[in-house]
Amino acid sequence: MKTNRHSLMAKGIMVLLSLLILIFIITFAWFTPPEERNDAHGVSMKTKAGSDFEYAIGFKTSQTFGEYLVTDFTNSEDSEWDIEDLHVPGKMKDDQITPVSYNLLYDYQPIDITGDGYTLIRPAMDYGNWKINTGSFDYSIAEANTQYISFDLILRSKAATTLSLGPNSYAIGASEVEGTTAKPDGSKLTGADVERKSDYGNFSRDAIVGAVRVAFLGFDDTLTAESYSTGTQDDKLNHTPSLLWVPRPDLYLNNNGNDLSTSGWSLNTGVTSGTTFNLQSQAMNDAAYSTYRHQYYNVFEMTNPNDTVEVATDNSDYVHVSAKDTEGNEYHLNDSVELISLDKPMTVQENNEDVTYYYGKVRVRIWVEGTDSESRRALSKGKFKFSFDLTTNG
């Protein structure tokens, strides 16, 4: 994984994620839960033996020379994947003996960006990257798998169905995991003895999880199952995400009105819906700042630039914010959100027999939102994990 020396984007002294390690554990209703939460980088997936559901990952990086590749479909109990160790059928080396291993994070240079899930940008910055240059309409489109993580999750089943992100989905700071126990409640993110303690106060850098966003985008309905299942790069994405998820609204990094000092900072945990903060920083002031909304810098709608960062609050139906559950007081999605339909039929040959599968594909984008209060240097080198609870119904 590469690192860079750009600061993060939107408020006062911004975050430099020189060592952001993304660790994902993906579980499905029909999948076997992970036996343990390890610290291997990337996405690992494991299915139940005999499942009718199969999945593959579509991706491209400079390591693939810009070629879009698709891994094998699998539902094998013994098959487990990591996005830093992906294998593609037909890609071999050493005289057809050793499969080529691909790393989705090969080009990854963590930096904060901003957007609505469909359009992700890096705005023009003032000197020193202190804040967005609101006097400029310049921006660059964020680069997939360089400035944010992007991959296609391709699924197929033997019956038409729908795929949803289920209520047990959550995001967690790495320090909130102890052995096989994960507790996304913020209790392990504060204190003098926390893991990866920040230089700015008694809190963990892993609170960067509060600034993370995830978007799931479907594809144009005119695409075929053949395009889903072969090495075809499709960028006919729906402009509206199926889901834009704010997974950790319970966290608020408070600079206590002083961006220019490394002291006096604190981390609020257990923030409840309806709570607002008086955010005061070098780049943005918001007397009613809420962690329970997604906001982003929308340069496309700005007509009167001024010295104050202008952000758009996205109140669309596709924006979902995690909430505290009633049992463990932990923050989960606590909802079931439909992502895509597996409804594209295609017949394939398996064991000399025709088998019809129904295909679906969704693009997953994961980024650090630069207008979030946790997007600060105080949380550089933070680590976090995801657990995606993906379910189907007929």
Short mmCIF file of C-alpha atoms in Angstrom, two decimals:
data_model
loop_
_atom_site.label_atom_id
_atom_site.label_comp_id
_atom_site.label_asym_id
_atom_site.label_seq_id
_atom_site.Cartn_x
_atom_site.Cartn_y
_atom_site.Cartn_z
CA MET A 1 0.00 0.00 0.00
CA LYS A 2 1.37 3.39 -0.94
CA THR A 3 1.12 6.52 1.21
CA ASN A 4 1.21 10.19 0.35
CA ARG A 5 1.87 13.51 2.02
CA HIS A 6 -1.24 15.45 1.14
CA SER A 7 -3.40 16.59 4.00
CA LEU A 8 -7.08 15.89 4.16
CA MET A 9 -9.45 18.34 2.81
CA ALA A 10 -12.00 20.25 4.65
CA LYS A 11 -11.52 21.94 8.01
CA GLY A 12 -8.63 23.61 9.72
CA ILE A 13 -5.68 21.26 10.27
CA MET A 14 -6.77 18.32 8.17
CA VAL A 15 -6.17 14.62 8.45
CA LEU A 16 -3.23 12.91 6.80
CA LEU A 17 -4.08 9.25 6.48
CA SER A 18 -0.56 8.07 5.88
CA LEU A 19 -1.47 4.61 7.14
CA LEU A 20 -5.14 3.93 6.68
CA ILE A 21 -5.63 0.18 6.68
CA LEU A 22 -8.98 -0.94 5.41
CA ILE A 23 -10.06 -4.29 6.79
CA PHE A 24 -13.38 -5.74 5.76
CA ILE A 25 -15.19 -8.81 6.95
CA ILE A 26 -18.12 -9.54 4.64
CA THR A 27 -20.74 -12.00 5.83
CA PHE A 28 -23.95 -13.05 4.15
CA ALA A 29 -27.12 -14.57 5.51
CA TRP A 30 -26.27 -17.76 3.63
CA PHE A 31 -22.57 -17.56 4.39
CA THR A 32 -20.62 -19.00 7.27
CA PRO A 33 -19.61 -16.22 9.70
CA PRO A 34 -15.85 -15.62 9.95
CA GLU A 35 -14.24 -17.90 12.51
CA GLU A 36 -12.18 -15.01 13.84
CA ARG A 37 -11.55 -11.35 13.13
CA ASN A 38 -8.00 -11.29 11.90
CA ASP A 39 -5.89 -8.31 10.97
CA ALA A 40 -5.22 -9.31 7.37
CA HIS A 41 -5.76 -6.43 5.00
CA GLY A 42 -8.57 -6.48 2.50
CA VAL A 43 -11.88 -8.19 2.05
CA SER A 44 -12.24 -11.81 2.99
CA MET A 45 -15.33 -13.84 2.16
CA LYS A 46 -16.31 -17.38 2.94
CA THR A 47 -19.47 -19.23 1.98
CA LYS A 48 -21.37 -22.22 3.27
CA ALA A 49 -20.84 -25.47 1.42
CA GLY A 50 -23.62 -26.26 -1.00
CA SER A 51 -24.99 -22.75 -1.18
CA ASP A 52 -26.90 -21.84 -4.35
CA PHE A 53 -25.43 -18.35 -4.19
CA GLU A 54 -22.06 -17.51 -5.67
CA TYR A 55 -20.06 -14.33 -5.87
CA ALA A 56 -17.07 -12.81 -7.66
CA ILE A 57 -15.15 -9.53 -7.54
CA GLY A 58 -14.57 -7.28 -10.56
CA PHE A 59 -11.72 -4.76 -10.37
CA LYS A 60 -8.89 -2.97 -12.12
CA THR A 61 -5.68 -1.23 -11.02
CA SER A 62 -2.37 -0.28 -12.63
CA GLN A 63 -1.21 -3.75 -11.59
CA THR A 64 -3.72 -5.15 -14.10
CA PHE A 65 -2.46 -2.58 -16.66
CA GLY A 66 -5.90 -1.01 -16.63
CA GLU A 67 -7.60 -4.25 -17.64
CA TYR A 68 -10.86 -5.03 -15.86
CA LEU A 69 -10.64 -8.49 -14.31
CA VAL A 70 -13.20 -10.77 -12.69
CA THR A 71 -12.34 -13.50 -10.22
CA ASP A 72 -13.93 -16.93 -10.33
CA PHE A 73 -17.41 -17.37 -8.90
CA THR A 74 -17.38 -19.46 -5.78
CA ASN A 75 -19.51 -20.83 -3.00
CA SER A 76 -16.96 -23.29 -1.72
CA GLU A 77 -16.64 -23.65 2.02
CA ASP A 78 -12.89 -23.86 1.57
CA SER A 79 -12.64 -20.73 -0.58
CA GLU A 80 -11.70 -17.51 1.17
CA TRP A 81 -10.69 -14.27 -0.54
CA ASP A 82 -8.70 -11.22 0.41
CA ILE A 83 -8.71 -8.15 -1.85
CA GLU A 84 -4.94 -7.94 -1.50
CA ASP A 85 -4.66 -11.47 -2.86
CA LEU A 86 -7.12 -11.87 -5.74
CA HIS A 87 -6.80 -14.59 -8.37
CA VAL A 88 -8.32 -14.45 -11.84
CA PRO A 89 -8.94 -17.52 -14.04
CA GLY A 90 -6.49 -17.81 -16.89
CA LYS A 91 -3.97 -15.42 -15.35
CA MET A 92 -0.87 -17.51 -14.67
CA LYS A 93 2.89 -17.13 -14.56
CA ASP A 94 5.91 -19.41 -14.31
CA ASP A 95 4.90 -21.58 -17.29
CA GLN A 96 1.24 -21.83 -16.30
CA ILE A 97 2.00 -23.13 -12.80
CA THR A 98 1.52 -20.22 -10.39
CA PRO A 99 -1.69 -18.13 -10.43
CA VAL A 100 -1.09 -14.39 -10.58
CA SER A 101 -2.05 -12.58 -7.36
CA TYR A 102 -3.59 -9.11 -7.63
CA ASN A 103 -3.82 -6.47 -4.91
CA LEU A 104 -6.79 -4.12 -5.06
CA LEU A 105 -4.85 -1.71 -2.81
CA TYR A 106 -1.81 -1.72 -5.10
CA ASP A 107 -2.23 1.96 -6.05
CA TYR A 108 -4.04 3.08 -2.93
CA GLN A 109 -2.91 6.46 -1.61
CA PRO A 110 -5.33 7.38 1.19
CA ILE A 111 -6.67 10.91 0.95
CA ASP A 112 -9.98 12.44 1.85
CA ILE A 113 -12.43 13.32 -0.87
CA THR A 114 -16.04 14.44 -0.92
CA GLY A 115 -19.23 13.65 -2.75
CA ASP A 116 -22.65 12.06 -2.99
CA GLY A 117 -21.46 8.53 -3.74
CA TYR A 118 -21.87 8.80 -7.51
CA THR A 119 -19.59 11.82 -8.02
CA LEU A 120 -16.52 11.94 -5.77
CA ILE A 121 -14.11 14.87 -6.11
CA ARG A 122 -11.04 16.52 -4.66
CA PRO A 123 -11.69 20.29 -4.66
CA ALA A 124 -9.06 22.98 -5.16
CA MET A 125 -7.29 23.63 -1.87
CA ASP A 126 -5.75 26.74 -0.34
CA TYR A 127 -2.00 26.88 0.15
CA GLY A 128 -0.88 24.26 2.63
CA ASN A 129 -4.15 22.36 2.20
CA TRP A 130 -5.68 24.24 5.12
CA LYS A 131 -9.11 24.34 3.54
CA ILE A 132 -11.06 24.24 0.32
CA ASN A 133 -10.40 27.21 -1.95
CA THR A 134 -13.97 28.45 -2.18
CA GLY A 135 -12.90 31.15 -4.62
CA SER A 136 -12.13 28.50 -7.20
CA PHE A 137 -14.41 26.18 -9.12
CA ASP A 138 -11.51 23.87 -9.91
CA TYR A 139 -11.66 20.25 -8.85
CA SER A 140 -10.45 16.84 -9.94
CA ILE A 141 -12.49 13.67 -10.14
CA ALA A 142 -11.32 11.27 -7.45
CA GLU A 143 -9.43 8.24 -8.74
CA ALA A 144 -10.84 4.81 -7.99
CA ASN A 145 -8.48 2.53 -6.03
CA THR A 146 -6.04 5.40 -5.71
CA GLN A 147 -7.93 7.92 -3.57
CA TYR A 148 -10.80 5.65 -2.58
CA ILE A 149 -11.63 1.94 -2.66
CA SER A 150 -13.82 0.65 -5.48
CA PHE A 151 -14.79 -2.83 -6.61
CA ASP A 152 -17.75 -4.63 -8.16
CA LEU A 153 -19.50 -7.32 -6.18
CA ILE A 154 -20.99 -9.72 -8.74
CA LEU A 155 -23.51 -12.30 -7.55
CA ARG A 156 -25.55 -15.05 -9.09
CA SER A 157 -28.22 -17.40 -7.79
CA LYS A 158 -30.35 -20.22 -9.18
CA ALA A 159 -33.52 -18.23 -8.61
CA ALA A 160 -34.36 -14.57 -9.19
CA THR A 161 -33.97 -12.65 -5.95
CA THR A 162 -32.93 -9.32 -4.46
CA LEU A 163 -29.81 -8.44 -2.49
CA SER A 164 -30.03 -6.18 0.57
CA LEU A 165 -27.66 -4.81 3.15
CA GLY A 166 -29.01 -6.10 6.42
CA PRO A 167 -29.45 -4.56 9.88
CA ASN A 168 -26.40 -6.26 11.42
CA SER A 169 -23.99 -4.29 9.23
CA TYR A 170 -21.52 -2.07 11.06
CA ALA A 171 -18.19 -0.28 10.86
CA ILE A 172 -15.70 -0.43 13.69
CA GLY A 173 -12.38 1.06 14.72
CA ALA A 174 -9.73 -1.65 14.87
CA SER A 175 -9.19 -0.94 18.57
CA GLU A 176 -12.86 -1.79 19.20
CA VAL A 177 -12.12 -5.41 18.33
CA GLU A 178 -10.83 -7.73 21.04
CA GLY A 179 -10.21 -11.29 19.94
CA THR A 180 -13.40 -12.43 18.22
CA THR A 181 -15.52 -9.78 19.96
CA ALA A 182 -16.44 -6.55 18.18
CA LYS A 183 -18.16 -3.76 20.06
CA PRO A 184 -18.97 -0.72 17.86
CA ASP A 185 -20.02 1.56 20.71
CA GLY A 186 -17.04 3.90 21.10
CA SER A 187 -16.11 2.63 24.57
CA LYS A 188 -12.62 1.53 23.48
CA LEU A 189 -11.88 4.72 21.54
CA THR A 190 -11.28 7.03 24.52
CA GLY A 191 -8.87 6.95 27.45
CA ALA A 192 -5.16 7.31 28.13
CA ASP A 193 -4.40 3.67 27.31
CA VAL A 194 -6.24 3.30 24.00
CA GLU A 195 -4.58 1.65 21.02
CA ARG A 196 -3.01 4.08 18.54
CA LYS A 197 -3.53 6.99 20.92
CA SER A 198 -3.66 10.37 19.20
CA ASP A 199 -1.09 13.07 19.94
CA TYR A 200 -4.01 15.47 20.29
CA GLY A 201 -5.74 13.92 23.28
CA ASN A 202 -6.84 10.79 25.12
CA PHE A 203 -8.58 9.11 22.21
CA SER A 204 -7.71 6.58 19.54
CA ARG A 205 -6.82 7.46 15.97
CA ASP A 206 -9.19 4.66 15.01
CA ALA A 207 -12.04 7.13 15.51
CA ILE A 208 -11.37 8.00 11.86
CA VAL A 209 -14.10 5.40 11.27
CA GLY A 210 -16.54 8.23 12.00
CA ALA A 211 -15.58 9.95 8.74
CA VAL A 212 -15.96 6.89 6.52
CA ARG A 213 -18.76 6.59 3.98
CA VAL A 214 -19.91 3.65 1.86
CA ALA A 215 -21.96 3.84 -1.33
CA PHE A 216 -23.55 0.97 -3.26
CA LEU A 217 -24.36 1.80 -6.89
CA GLY A 218 -26.36 -0.34 -9.26
CA PHE A 219 -25.90 -0.49 -13.02
CA ASP A 220 -28.02 0.50 -15.99
CA ASP A 221 -30.76 -2.07 -16.47
CA THR A 222 -29.90 -2.52 -20.16
CA LEU A 223 -26.70 -4.36 -19.28
CA THR A 224 -26.74 -8.13 -19.69
CA ALA A 225 -25.74 -11.08 -17.53
CA GLU A 226 -22.89 -11.72 -19.96
CA SER A 227 -21.41 -8.29 -19.18
CA TYR A 228 -21.77 -9.00 -15.46
CA SER A 229 -19.98 -12.33 -15.58
CA THR A 230 -17.15 -11.60 -18.03
CA GLY A 231 -14.20 -9.24 -17.90
CA THR A 232 -16.13 -6.23 -19.18
CA GLN A 233 -15.67 -2.87 -17.50
CA ASP A 234 -19.12 -1.30 -17.26
CA ASP A 235 -19.35 2.29 -16.10
CA LYS A 236 -23.06 2.69 -16.81
CA LEU A 237 -23.73 3.31 -13.14
CA ASN A 238 -27.01 4.57 -11.78
CA HIS A 239 -26.55 8.21 -10.82
CA THR A 240 -28.49 7.65 -7.62
CA PRO A 241 -26.92 5.20 -5.16
CA SER A 242 -29.00 2.33 -3.88
CA LEU A 243 -27.51 3.21 -0.50
CA LEU A 244 -25.18 5.83 0.92
CA TRP A 245 -24.32 4.73 4.44
CA VAL A 246 -23.06 6.79 7.40
CA PRO A 247 -21.97 3.95 9.69
CA ARG A 248 -20.67 5.73 12.82
CA PRO A 249 -22.67 8.86 13.72
CA ASP A 250 -21.98 8.21 17.42
CA LEU A 251 -18.54 9.84 17.13
CA TYR A 252 -17.66 13.56 17.11
CA LEU A 253 -14.09 14.85 17.19
CA ASN A 254 -14.14 18.15 19.07
CA ASN A 255 -11.30 20.62 18.54
CA ASN A 256 -12.83 22.86 21.23
CA GLY A 257 -12.49 25.84 18.90
CA ASN A 258 -8.74 25.66 18.43
CA ASP A 259 -7.46 24.07 15.24
CA LEU A 260 -3.98 25.52 15.69
CA SER A 261 -3.13 23.60 18.85
CA THR A 262 -2.51 19.92 19.46
CA SER A 263 -4.01 20.17 22.95
CA GLY A 264 -7.56 20.58 24.15
CA TRP A 265 -9.05 18.12 21.68
CA SER A 266 -11.58 15.49 22.77
CA LEU A 267 -13.70 12.73 21.30
CA ASN A 268 -17.42 12.61 21.98
CA THR A 269 -18.81 9.07 21.92
CA GLY A 270 -22.37 7.85 22.21
CA VAL A 271 -23.71 10.85 20.26
CA THR A 272 -27.46 10.45 19.84
CA SER A 273 -29.73 11.51 17.03
CA GLY A 274 -30.83 15.13 17.40
CA THR A 275 -27.59 16.21 19.10
CA THR A 276 -25.89 19.18 17.46
CA PHE A 277 -22.49 20.78 17.98
CA ASN A 278 -21.08 24.27 17.51
CA LEU A 279 -18.32 23.41 15.06
CA GLN A 280 -15.72 26.17 14.83
CA SER A 281 -12.67 25.66 12.64
CA GLN A 282 -10.31 27.44 10.29
CA ALA A 283 -12.32 26.33 7.30
CA MET A 284 -15.92 25.84 8.36
CA ASN A 285 -18.26 27.09 11.04
CA ASP A 286 -21.55 25.35 11.72
CA ALA A 287 -23.50 26.17 14.87
CA ALA A 288 -25.83 23.21 14.28
CA TYR A 289 -23.43 20.54 13.08
CA SER A 290 -24.93 17.04 13.16
CA THR A 291 -23.14 13.71 12.88
CA TYR A 292 -26.42 12.12 11.77
CA ARG A 293 -26.41 13.51 8.27
CA HIS A 294 -24.24 13.18 5.22
CA GLN A 295 -22.86 16.44 3.95
CA TYR A 296 -20.41 17.10 1.15
CA TYR A 297 -18.86 19.95 -0.78
CA ASN A 298 -20.96 20.44 -3.91
CA VAL A 299 -18.90 22.60 -6.26
CA PHE A 300 -21.36 21.96 -9.08
CA GLU A 301 -24.10 24.01 -7.45
CA MET A 302 -21.95 26.87 -6.17
CA THR A 303 -22.66 30.21 -7.85
CA ASN A 304 -21.44 32.72 -5.28
CA PRO A 305 -18.15 31.53 -3.80
CA ASN A 306 -17.18 33.25 -0.53
CA ASP A 307 -14.77 32.72 2.32
CA THR A 308 -16.95 30.12 4.02
CA VAL A 309 -16.95 26.51 2.98
CA GLU A 310 -20.37 25.71 1.60
CA VAL A 311 -21.59 22.16 1.97
CA ALA A 312 -24.74 20.45 0.84
CA THR A 313 -26.66 18.25 3.25
CA ASP A 314 -27.95 15.15 1.51
CA ASN A 315 -31.37 14.21 2.86
CA SER A 316 -32.18 11.81 0.04
CA ASP A 317 -34.05 8.59 0.73
CA TYR A 318 -30.97 6.56 -0.16
CA VAL A 319 -28.95 8.03 2.76
CA HIS A 320 -29.07 5.74 5.80
CA VAL A 321 -27.42 6.41 9.15
CA SER A 322 -26.60 3.75 11.71
CA ALA A 323 -28.40 3.81 15.03
CA LYS A 324 -27.92 2.30 18.47
CA ASP A 325 -29.44 -1.14 18.79
CA THR A 326 -31.62 -2.04 21.76
CA GLU A 327 -29.55 -4.96 23.04
CA GLY A 328 -25.85 -4.12 23.09
CA ASN A 329 -26.09 -0.33 22.73
CA GLU A 330 -23.94 -0.76 19.64
CA TYR A 331 -24.23 1.11 16.35
CA HIS A 332 -25.53 -0.94 13.44
CA LEU A 333 -27.43 -0.15 10.26
CA ASN A 334 -30.56 -1.46 12.03
CA ASP A 335 -32.40 -1.50 8.73
CA SER A 336 -32.62 -3.62 5.60
CA VAL A 337 -31.87 -1.69 2.42
CA GLU A 338 -32.35 -3.26 -1.01
CA LEU A 339 -29.25 -2.91 -3.16
CA ILE A 340 -29.83 -4.77 -6.44
CA SER A 341 -31.92 -7.42 -8.13
CA LEU A 342 -30.40 -10.69 -9.25
CA ASP A 343 -32.65 -10.96 -12.29
CA LYS A 344 -30.43 -11.25 -15.37
CA PRO A 345 -30.67 -14.87 -16.56
CA MET A 346 -27.89 -16.69 -18.35
CA THR A 347 -27.42 -20.41 -18.99
CA VAL A 348 -23.97 -21.91 -18.51
CA GLN A 349 -22.49 -25.39 -18.85
CA GLU A 350 -21.60 -27.15 -15.62
CA ASN A 351 -20.63 -30.83 -15.55
CA ASN A 352 -22.01 -31.18 -19.10
CA GLU A 353 -25.39 -29.84 -18.02
CA ASP A 354 -27.15 -26.54 -18.68
CA VAL A 355 -27.58 -24.47 -15.52
CA THR A 356 -29.43 -21.15 -15.47
CA TYR A 357 -28.24 -18.46 -13.07
CA TYR A 358 -29.69 -15.03 -12.31
CA TYR A 359 -27.03 -12.33 -12.11
CA GLY A 360 -26.69 -8.99 -10.39
CA LYS A 361 -23.87 -6.53 -9.87
CA VAL A 362 -23.29 -3.61 -7.52
CA ARG A 363 -20.31 -1.26 -7.26
CA VAL A 364 -19.01 -0.66 -3.76
CA ARG A 365 -17.24 2.63 -3.03
CA ILE A 366 -15.60 3.40 0.31
CA TRP A 367 -14.07 6.78 1.10
CA VAL A 368 -13.12 9.20 3.86
CA GLU A 369 -15.49 12.17 3.68
CA GLY A 370 -13.40 15.33 4.03
CA THR A 371 -16.19 17.55 5.36
CA ASP A 372 -16.72 15.26 8.34
CA SER A 373 -15.58 16.37 11.79
CA GLU A 374 -13.36 13.29 12.17
CA SER A 375 -11.46 14.12 8.98
CA ARG A 376 -8.52 15.63 10.87
CA ARG A 377 -4.81 15.09 11.32
CA ALA A 378 -5.52 14.17 14.91
CA LEU A 379 -6.79 10.81 13.64
CA SER A 380 -4.07 10.03 11.10
CA LYS A 381 -2.92 6.40 10.97
CA GLY A 382 -6.28 5.17 12.19
CA LYS A 383 -7.54 1.69 11.31
CA PHE A 384 -11.06 0.42 10.83
CA LYS A 385 -13.06 -2.59 9.70
CA PHE A 386 -16.42 -3.30 8.14
CA SER A 387 -18.94 -6.05 8.52
CA PHE A 388 -21.47 -6.17 5.67
CA ASP A 389 -24.56 -8.23 6.45
CA LEU A 390 -25.82 -9.04 2.94
CA THR A 391 -29.11 -10.89 2.69
CA THR A 392 -31.44 -12.08 -0.07
CA ASN A 393 -35.15 -12.65 -0.42
CA GLY A 394 -37.25 -13.96 -3.25
#
